[in-house]
One Martini backbone bead per residue (centre of mass of N, CA, C, O) as a GRO file, in nm:
protein
  319
    1MET     BB    1  22.394  19.783  11.629
    2GLU     BB    2  22.306  19.446  11.522
    3LEU     BB    3  22.067  19.176  11.545
    4GLU     BB    4  22.266  19.012  11.414
    5ASN     BB    5  22.369  18.941  11.653
    6VAL     BB    6  22.174  18.807  11.793
    7PHE     BB    7  22.003  18.578  12.069
    8VAL     BB    8  21.683  18.393  12.049
    9ASN     BB    9  21.358  18.277  12.269
   10LEU     BB   10  21.021  18.229  12.278
   11PRO     BB   11  20.711  18.139  12.397
   12VAL     BB   12  20.451  18.108  12.308
   13LEU     BB   13  20.114  18.183  12.353
   14THR     BB   14  19.849  18.081  12.609
   15ASP     BB   15  19.668  17.908  12.847
   16ASP     BB   16  19.789  17.907  13.165
   17LEU     BB   17  19.767  17.584  13.169
   18GLU     BB   18  19.872  17.523  12.873
   19LYS     BB   19  20.175  17.612  13.048
   20GLU     BB   20  20.164  17.436  13.283
   21GLU     BB   21  20.184  17.162  13.081
   22GLU     BB   22  20.401  17.225  12.963
   23GLN     BB   23  20.613  17.312  13.225
   24ASP     BB   24  20.594  17.026  13.295
   25GLN     BB   25  20.702  16.832  13.051
   26GLU     BB   26  20.991  16.969  13.051
   27LEU     BB   27  21.072  16.877  13.325
   28GLU     BB   28  21.086  16.672  13.232
   29GLU     BB   29  21.234  16.586  13.034
   30ALA     BB   30  21.487  16.725  13.143
   31GLU     BB   31  21.516  16.471  13.387
   32LYS     BB   32  21.543  16.275  13.157
   33GLU     BB   33  21.830  16.386  13.053
   34LEU     BB   34  21.989  16.451  13.306
   35GLU     BB   35  21.958  16.138  13.346
   36GLU     BB   36  22.142  16.108  13.125
   37PHE     BB   37  22.369  16.202  13.114
   38ASP     BB   38  22.480  16.100  13.355
   39GLU     BB   39  22.506  15.790  13.238
   40GLU     BB   40  22.726  15.869  13.120
   41ASP     BB   41  23.110  15.829  13.045
   42VAL     BB   42  23.315  16.110  13.082
   43SER     BB   43  23.561  15.965  13.095
   44SER     BB   44  23.526  15.880  12.777
   45ILE     BB   45  23.617  16.179  12.723
   46SER     BB   46  23.803  16.369  12.546
   47GLN     BB   47  23.946  16.629  12.620
   48GLU     BB   48  23.912  16.796  12.393
   49GLU     BB   49  23.581  16.760  12.406
   50THR     BB   50  23.535  16.854  12.680
   51TYR     BB   51  23.777  17.157  12.653
   52LYS     BB   52  23.569  17.259  12.342
   53PRO     BB   53  23.507  17.609  12.301
   54LEU     BB   54  23.284  17.826  12.343
   55PRO     BB   55  23.089  18.093  12.168
   56VAL     BB   56  23.043  18.162  12.554
   57ILE     BB   57  22.890  18.427  12.810
   58LEU     BB   58  22.844  18.446  13.099
   59THR     BB   59  22.695  18.620  13.373
   60ARG     BB   60  22.621  18.639  13.712
   61TYR     BB   61  22.373  18.378  13.727
   62LEU     BB   62  22.442  18.204  13.400
   63TYR     BB   63  22.410  18.301  13.176
   64ILE     BB   64  22.358  18.296  12.794
   65LYS     BB   65  22.398  18.601  12.668
   66GLN     BB   66  22.233  18.552  12.399
   67ASP     BB   67  21.981  18.413  12.537
   68VAL     BB   68  21.893  18.724  12.676
   69LEU     BB   69  21.905  18.942  12.431
   70ILE     BB   70  21.661  18.753  12.251
   71THR     BB   71  21.488  18.752  12.584
   72LEU     BB   72  21.401  19.044  12.553
   73LEU     BB   73  21.343  19.106  12.253
   74LEU     BB   74  21.035  18.923  12.350
   75SER     BB   75  20.970  19.076  12.637
   76VAL     BB   76  20.887  19.346  12.455
   77THR     BB   77  20.746  19.244  12.214
   78ASN     BB   78  20.503  19.180  12.480
   79LYS     BB   79  20.521  19.394  12.718
   80ASP     BB   80  20.655  19.213  12.884
   81TRP     BB   81  20.782  19.370  13.163
   82GLN     BB   82  20.903  19.246  13.417
   83GLN     BB   83  21.096  19.073  13.242
   84SER     BB   84  21.250  19.281  13.081
   85LEU     BB   85  21.361  19.407  13.338
   86PHE     BB   86  21.513  19.102  13.436
   87TRP     BB   87  21.736  19.174  13.153
   88VAL     BB   88  21.818  19.394  13.211
   89CYS     BB   89  21.961  19.354  13.474
   90GLU     BB   90  22.118  19.099  13.393
   91LEU     BB   91  22.341  19.276  13.169
   92TYR     BB   92  22.396  19.555  13.357
   93TYR     BB   93  22.534  19.383  13.646
   94SER     BB   94  22.715  19.240  13.482
   95GLY     BB   95  22.899  19.516  13.209
   96PHE     BB   96  22.672  19.585  12.949
   97GLN     BB   97  22.575  19.861  12.905
   98GLU     BB   98  22.663  19.987  12.665
   99GLU     BB   99  22.519  19.736  12.487
  100LEU     BB  100  22.224  19.799  12.580
  101VAL     BB  101  22.193  20.076  12.475
  102ASP     BB  102  22.185  19.992  12.190
  103PHE     BB  103  21.981  19.782  12.189
  104VAL     BB  104  21.838  19.900  12.263
  105TRP     BB  105  21.795  20.114  12.070
  106VAL     BB  106  21.705  19.857  11.847
  107ILE     BB  107  21.420  19.792  11.920
  108PHE     BB  108  21.287  20.120  11.877
  109ARG     BB  109  21.381  20.134  11.593
  110ASP     BB  110  21.268  19.823  11.470
  111CYS     BB  111  20.972  19.805  11.652
  112PHE     BB  112  20.836  20.121  11.688
  113GLN     BB  113  20.897  20.391  11.531
  114LYS     BB  114  20.691  20.350  11.337
  115TYR     BB  115  20.443  20.394  11.516
  116ASN     BB  116  20.641  20.599  11.737
  117PRO     BB  117  20.764  20.872  11.622
  118LYS     BB  118  20.736  21.049  11.913
  119MET     BB  119  20.912  20.877  12.072
  120THR     BB  120  21.203  20.980  11.935
  121LYS     BB  121  21.295  21.164  12.171
  122TYR     BB  122  21.286  20.991  12.459
  123MET     BB  123  21.462  20.828  12.337
  124GLN     BB  124  21.684  20.974  12.295
  125ARG     BB  125  21.686  21.157  12.573
  126HIS     BB  126  21.794  20.849  12.766
  127TYR     BB  127  22.024  20.715  12.548
  128ASP     BB  128  22.192  21.015  12.599
  129GLN     BB  129  22.243  20.968  12.950
  130ALA     BB  130  22.317  20.711  12.962
  131MET     BB  131  22.578  20.751  12.813
  132THR     BB  132  22.704  20.982  12.967
  133VAL     BB  133  22.765  20.866  13.221
  134ILE     BB  134  22.936  20.527  13.170
  135LYS     BB  135  23.145  20.673  12.963
  136CYS     BB  136  23.242  20.834  13.244
  137LYS     BB  137  23.587  20.813  13.376
  138ASP     BB  138  23.438  20.849  13.680
  139ALA     BB  139  23.208  20.522  13.664
  140LYS     BB  140  23.382  20.306  13.769
  141GLU     BB  141  23.245  20.367  14.103
  142THR     BB  142  22.917  20.322  13.927
  143SER     BB  143  22.890  20.139  13.674
  144TYR     BB  144  22.672  20.017  13.815
  145SER     BB  145  22.398  20.194  13.914
  146THR     BB  146  22.104  20.352  13.913
  147GLN     BB  147  22.118  20.615  13.702
  148PRO     BB  148  22.132  20.465  13.416
  149LEU     BB  149  21.940  20.229  13.439
  150LEU     BB  150  21.670  20.448  13.478
  151PHE     BB  151  21.673  20.536  13.173
  152ILE     BB  152  21.648  20.268  13.059
  153ALA     BB  153  21.367  20.145  13.204
  154ASN     BB  154  21.227  20.372  13.101
  155MET     BB  155  21.256  20.258  12.783
  156VAL     BB  156  21.136  20.033  12.808
  157ARG     BB  157  20.852  20.089  12.957
  158ASN     BB  158  20.745  20.256  12.703
  159MET     BB  159  20.717  19.988  12.495
  160THR     BB  160  20.565  19.798  12.708
  161VAL     BB  161  20.277  19.936  12.632
  162SER     BB  162  19.965  19.768  12.554
  163LYS     BB  163  19.928  20.042  12.304
  164ARG     BB  164  20.202  19.969  12.153
  165TYR     BB  165  20.308  19.920  11.851
  166VAL     BB  166  20.425  19.640  11.657
  167ASP     BB  167  20.735  19.546  11.455
  168THR     BB  168  20.783  19.309  11.224
  169GLU     BB  169  20.932  19.387  10.930
  170LYS     BB  170  21.218  19.330  10.978
  171ILE     BB  171  21.201  19.074  11.154
  172VAL     BB  172  21.217  18.749  11.069
  173GLY     BB  173  21.005  18.611  11.225
  174LEU     BB  174  20.818  18.793  11.497
  175GLU     BB  175  20.561  18.694  11.429
  176HIS     BB  176  20.564  18.457  11.596
  177TYR     BB  177  20.630  18.563  11.860
  178VAL     BB  178  20.421  18.821  11.828
  179LYS     BB  179  20.182  18.944  12.018
  180GLN     BB  180  19.937  19.091  11.806
  181VAL     BB  181  19.739  19.397  11.632
  182LYS     BB  182  19.754  19.532  11.431
  183PRO     BB  183  19.647  19.812  11.252
  184GLU     BB  184  19.402  19.961  11.091
  185VAL     BB  185  19.547  20.276  11.081
  186PHE     BB  186  19.860  20.497  10.884
  187PRO     BB  187  19.870  20.612  11.109
  188PRO     BB  188  19.847  20.506  11.493
  189VAL     BB  189  19.735  20.622  11.765
  190GLU     BB  190  19.936  20.761  12.028
  191PRO     BB  191  20.005  20.741  12.347
  192ARG     BB  192  20.063  20.985  12.547
  193ILE     BB  193  20.229  20.789  12.817
  194TYR     BB  194  20.489  20.821  13.039
  195VAL     BB  195  20.637  20.596  13.230
  196THR     BB  196  20.798  20.629  13.583
  197VAL     BB  197  21.080  20.494  13.684
  198GLN     BB  198  21.171  20.336  14.059
  199GLU     BB  199  21.386  20.261  14.231
  200SER     BB  200  21.251  20.055  14.333
  201ASP     BB  201  21.200  19.874  14.088
  202LEU     BB  202  21.541  19.816  14.116
  203ALA     BB  203  21.593  19.620  14.425
  204GLN     BB  204  21.508  19.331  14.339
  205HIS     BB  205  21.740  19.354  14.077
  206LYS     BB  206  22.000  19.332  14.220
  207THR     BB  207  22.278  19.214  14.339
  208LEU     BB  208  22.370  19.001  14.568
  209ASP     BB  209  22.484  19.023  14.806
  210GLN     BB  210  22.817  18.825  14.922
  211ASP     BB  211  22.781  18.928  15.307
  212ASN     BB  212  22.588  18.765  15.346
  213ASP     BB  213  22.413  18.378  15.477
  214LEU     BB  214  22.346  18.308  15.203
  215GLU     BB  215  22.476  18.041  15.014
  216PRO     BB  216  22.603  18.015  14.751
  217ARG     BB  217  22.391  17.773  14.612
  218LYS     BB  218  22.120  17.929  14.724
  219VAL     BB  219  22.104  18.164  14.446
  220LEU     BB  220  22.006  18.058  14.204
  221LYS     BB  221  21.722  17.980  14.264
  222GLN     BB  222  21.625  18.314  14.411
  223VAL     BB  223  21.729  18.504  14.120
  224CYS     BB  224  21.562  18.243  13.886
  225LYS     BB  225  21.279  18.346  13.769
  226TYR     BB  226  21.378  18.341  13.457
  227ALA     BB  227  21.352  18.134  13.113
  228THR     BB  228  21.561  18.137  12.905
  229ASN     BB  229  21.556  18.059  12.561
  230LYS     BB  230  21.667  17.916  12.258
  231SER     BB  231  21.448  17.874  12.053
  232THR     BB  232  21.420  18.067  11.694
  233PRO     BB  233  21.382  17.940  11.386
  234LYS     BB  234  21.176  18.180  11.275
  235LEU     BB  235  21.461  18.325  11.292
  236THR     BB  236  21.701  18.324  11.078
  237HIS     BB  237  21.844  18.629  11.102
  238ILE     BB  238  21.925  18.460  11.410
  239ILE     BB  239  22.233  18.407  11.548
  240ARG     BB  240  22.389  18.174  11.779
  241GLY     BB  241  22.674  18.101  11.823
  242HIS     BB  242  22.588  17.798  11.951
  243ASP     BB  243  22.358  17.671  11.752
  244ASN     BB  244  22.574  17.410  11.699
  245TYR     BB  245  22.566  17.297  11.980
  246GLU     BB  246  22.499  17.006  12.170
  247LYS     BB  247  22.356  16.954  12.493
  248THR     BB  248  22.599  16.808  12.603
  249ASP     BB  249  22.780  17.080  12.591
  250LEU     BB  250  22.641  17.284  12.739
  251VAL     BB  251  22.627  17.136  12.966
  252THR     BB  252  22.941  17.051  13.037
  253MET     BB  253  22.929  17.375  13.037
  254HIS     BB  254  22.797  17.436  13.303
  255ARG     BB  255  22.920  17.253  13.489
  256TYR     BB  256  23.268  17.240  13.433
  257CYS     BB  257  23.339  17.553  13.326
  258TRP     BB  258  23.154  17.870  13.395
  259LEU     BB  259  23.360  18.022  13.508
  260TYR     BB  260  23.521  18.067  13.260
  261TYR     BB  261  23.225  18.195  13.141
  262ALA     BB  262  23.185  18.420  13.380
  263CYS     BB  263  23.466  18.538  13.339
  264LYS     BB  264  23.387  18.716  13.101
  265SER     BB  265  23.244  18.908  13.212
  266PRO     BB  266  23.220  19.211  13.400
  267ILE     BB  267  23.235  19.087  13.637
  268TRP     BB  268  23.400  18.829  13.729
  269ALA     BB  269  23.662  18.950  13.665
  270ASP     BB  270  23.649  19.099  13.892
  271ARG     BB  271  23.652  18.908  14.068
  272LEU     BB  272  23.947  18.782  14.012
  273LYS     BB  273  24.116  19.019  14.026
  274ILE     BB  274  24.094  18.990  14.398
  275HIS     BB  275  24.160  18.664  14.351
  276HIS     BB  276  24.414  18.630  14.152
  277GLY     BB  277  24.278  18.536  13.918
  278LYS     BB  278  24.272  18.305  13.607
  279LEU     BB  279  24.306  18.254  13.294
  280ASP     BB  280  24.309  17.883  13.080
  281ASP     BB  281  24.283  17.870  12.727
  282ASP     BB  282  24.402  17.546  12.728
  283VAL     BB  283  24.149  17.408  12.952
  284VAL     BB  284  23.935  17.589  13.029
  285CYS     BB  285  24.026  17.773  13.329
  286VAL     BB  286  24.078  17.859  13.646
  287VAL     BB  287  24.357  18.018  13.815
  288PHE     BB  288  24.506  18.052  14.110
  289ASP     BB  289  24.781  18.170  14.261
  290ASP     BB  290  24.664  18.094  14.616
  291CYS     BB  291  24.429  17.877  14.801
  292ASP     BB  292  24.375  18.142  14.953
  293ASP     BB  293  24.218  18.231  14.746
  294GLU     BB  294  24.032  18.017  14.627
  295GLU     BB  295  23.813  17.987  14.864
  296ALA     BB  296  23.764  18.203  14.898
  297PHE     BB  297  23.577  18.273  14.626
  298TYR     BB  298  23.405  18.001  14.665
  299GLU     BB  299  23.329  18.116  14.948
  300LYS     BB  300  23.146  18.354  14.749
  301TYR     BB  301  23.123  18.164  14.445
  302GLU     BB  302  22.963  17.883  14.479
  303TYR     BB  303  22.688  17.766  14.262
  304GLU     BB  304  22.668  17.483  14.206
  305PRO     BB  305  22.564  17.459  13.860
  306ASP     BB  306  22.461  17.083  13.937
  307GLU     BB  307  22.273  17.129  14.188
  308GLN     BB  308  22.021  17.145  14.154
  309SER     BB  309  21.757  17.162  14.035
  310ILE     BB  310  21.556  17.132  13.748
  311SER     BB  311  21.417  17.404  13.760
  312VAL     BB  312  21.661  17.558  13.753
  313GLN     BB  313  21.817  17.481  13.589
  314THR     BB  314  21.719  17.538  13.328
  315MET     BB  315  21.698  17.846  13.281
  316PHE     BB  316  22.028  17.827  13.158
  317MET     BB  317  22.024  17.606  13.067
  318HIS     BB  318  22.003  17.411  12.833
  319LEU     BB  319  21.730  17.113  12.828
   0.00000   0.00000   0.00000
């Protein structure tokens, strides 16, 4: 898997006060844009324009998958372990385990291996162990278990060690989004420490149990801890499939067609299958065999993204 197939964005690192001011300003702008969007007469939009299929897949918590991949790349290269773990779990528990392992290996190969060659055996061993479990024919029942996730998390954790140098030369424009100091000599001295991730570190990121007492419409508020990054113009050779679409198209997708795009990810596809639903590509929606199946599904999974607060919507929507 090549990084050209991924899609990115991460904020430039600033002082905490400046970051808070920027976030407040972004929320104000997002709220203004959403108000303007609400004022539009949606009924005046043609059927073709309203339901034009987009090259988008939504994850378990309705993030755009391509945005998550790029945000993971930049979180790792900026040594943000907590955020990196969040995005790793978002992809893993959405059902993209094999692709995730490949992608983490690509990040190491292109961004860390040059300055950390002694780490290669460690990374290769964990890559092989994760893939072995994921590809096991009997792994269906344990496809969301923590065993392979621990191998992946260990790979990521040891790339985010603060003293590891990052190679920004292979990804054009990456230097504009990564805060680092280049080694004074080559090859630099590699850190000898290896950090081990514990299963308890993963517990907070497990998919929220739908059998608990939390109403589905309150799920996103609780689980969306970070915002994806929506554009990285200086990463000139990394393009997302939805980059050329207007914000209004992407907001419409999240507000009115979110389930259709979510069910393109394995976790949502499994949920839909259990409730005897299927995708209707002609009108970009989901249909169920009967009303009882539909009602049972929405009782568990009606996340209502359009009813979330602006601060929550900006986490996953292109506002």
